[in-house]
Amino acid sequence: MSEKEAMSEVKEWLAKTFEAAGKSVPEFEYTPRSVSHLHHLMTLSKAKDEAARLVARDFRLKASEYRSQAARIREILENVGLAQESLPSNVVTSAQVLANVANLLNIRDTEMSSFLVAMGDISLRKTGVEEKRAEVNKESKRLLDYTRKAIARLTYLKRTLAQLEDEVAPCEAQMESWKTNLKVMALKENQYLQQCVNYKAVLNHAGYTPEVSHRVLVEMAEHRKELEKKTKPILDTLRSYQDLPPDKTLAALAIEDKKRQYADAEKYLEDVLQSALATS
């Protein structure tokens, strides 16, 4: 269908619809989009109108059949003397109550079996409703328990949140202190690293190797002391030779003089010992 034909059908449908309602069609712009939307609505409206006409015709047909059946039943009742006008008021009232109950139970006749079946169906539905009600009550109790627990947990969380909010300021101050300490420690670390580099340079310059340990140094010191003990008499002797004159002859005379002094010292010591022995 072309756009022009669709627009013509939409205009005709709008005119009939608003005319039936006693109103005029409002002014608006007919765009391709609006025409397409209104044409879709028109199609749905016509389909629903046709369905409503079919249902109404069916209802009218059934009503006519029910009226004919009612007239026939009324004629039969009048022929057998059971017309409504000739019946006692209590019988009419009972019949109306019976008919109302049948309508309420949605049954087509008033036989006892139909009432029993309807009552059984109602009992089954009642049982189903009671079971569903029990399930709903159980679920409600469970949800109520969950709600109470959730409220208790929410209260606990609110109290915890309040405590945390109170601790925010001290924690922030402590964090600032830690930040300051970390900066100081970082500076100290850089300083110590630089000192370590300097010490390594000094050790490398001094010829330090990893084999030179404290134990090795202690052993070397003890060995040095032993050497000093062994070389001290030799050094003392050598120092005594430093007093000798550089000339060989003079040196020989000096040596003889030393020997004489040594002999005099031995003689003096011997005399002292002899005199000490004589005295004792």
Coordinates of N, CA and C in Angstrom, one line a residue, residues 33 39 105 110 114 162 178 181 186 236:
R33 N 5.9 8.9 9.5 CA 5.9 8.2 10.8 C 4.6 8.2 11.5
H39 N -2.0 4.2 11.0 CA -2.6 3.1 10.2 C -2.5 1.8 11.0
L105 N -22.0 -21.2 42.1 CA -21.2 -22.4 41.9 C -20.8 -22.6 40.4
T110 N -29.5 -27.9 38.6 CA -29.6 -27.9 40.1 C -29.7 -29.3 40.6
S114 N -24.4 -32.3 40.6 CA -23.7 -31.1 40.2 C -23.3 -30.3 41.4
A162 N 30.2 4.6 62.8 CA 30.4 5.7 63.6 C 31.7 5.6 64.4
W178 N 53.7 8.8 60.2 CA 54.4 7.7 59.5 C 54.9 8.2 58.2
N181 N 58.1 10.0 59.1 CA 59.1 9.0 59.4 C 59.7 8.3 58.2
A186 N 63.9 7.3 54.4 CA 64.3 7.2 53.1 C 65.6 8.1 52.9
D236 N 118.2 -4.8 69.7 CA 118.9 -4.2 70.8 C 120.4 -4.3 70.5

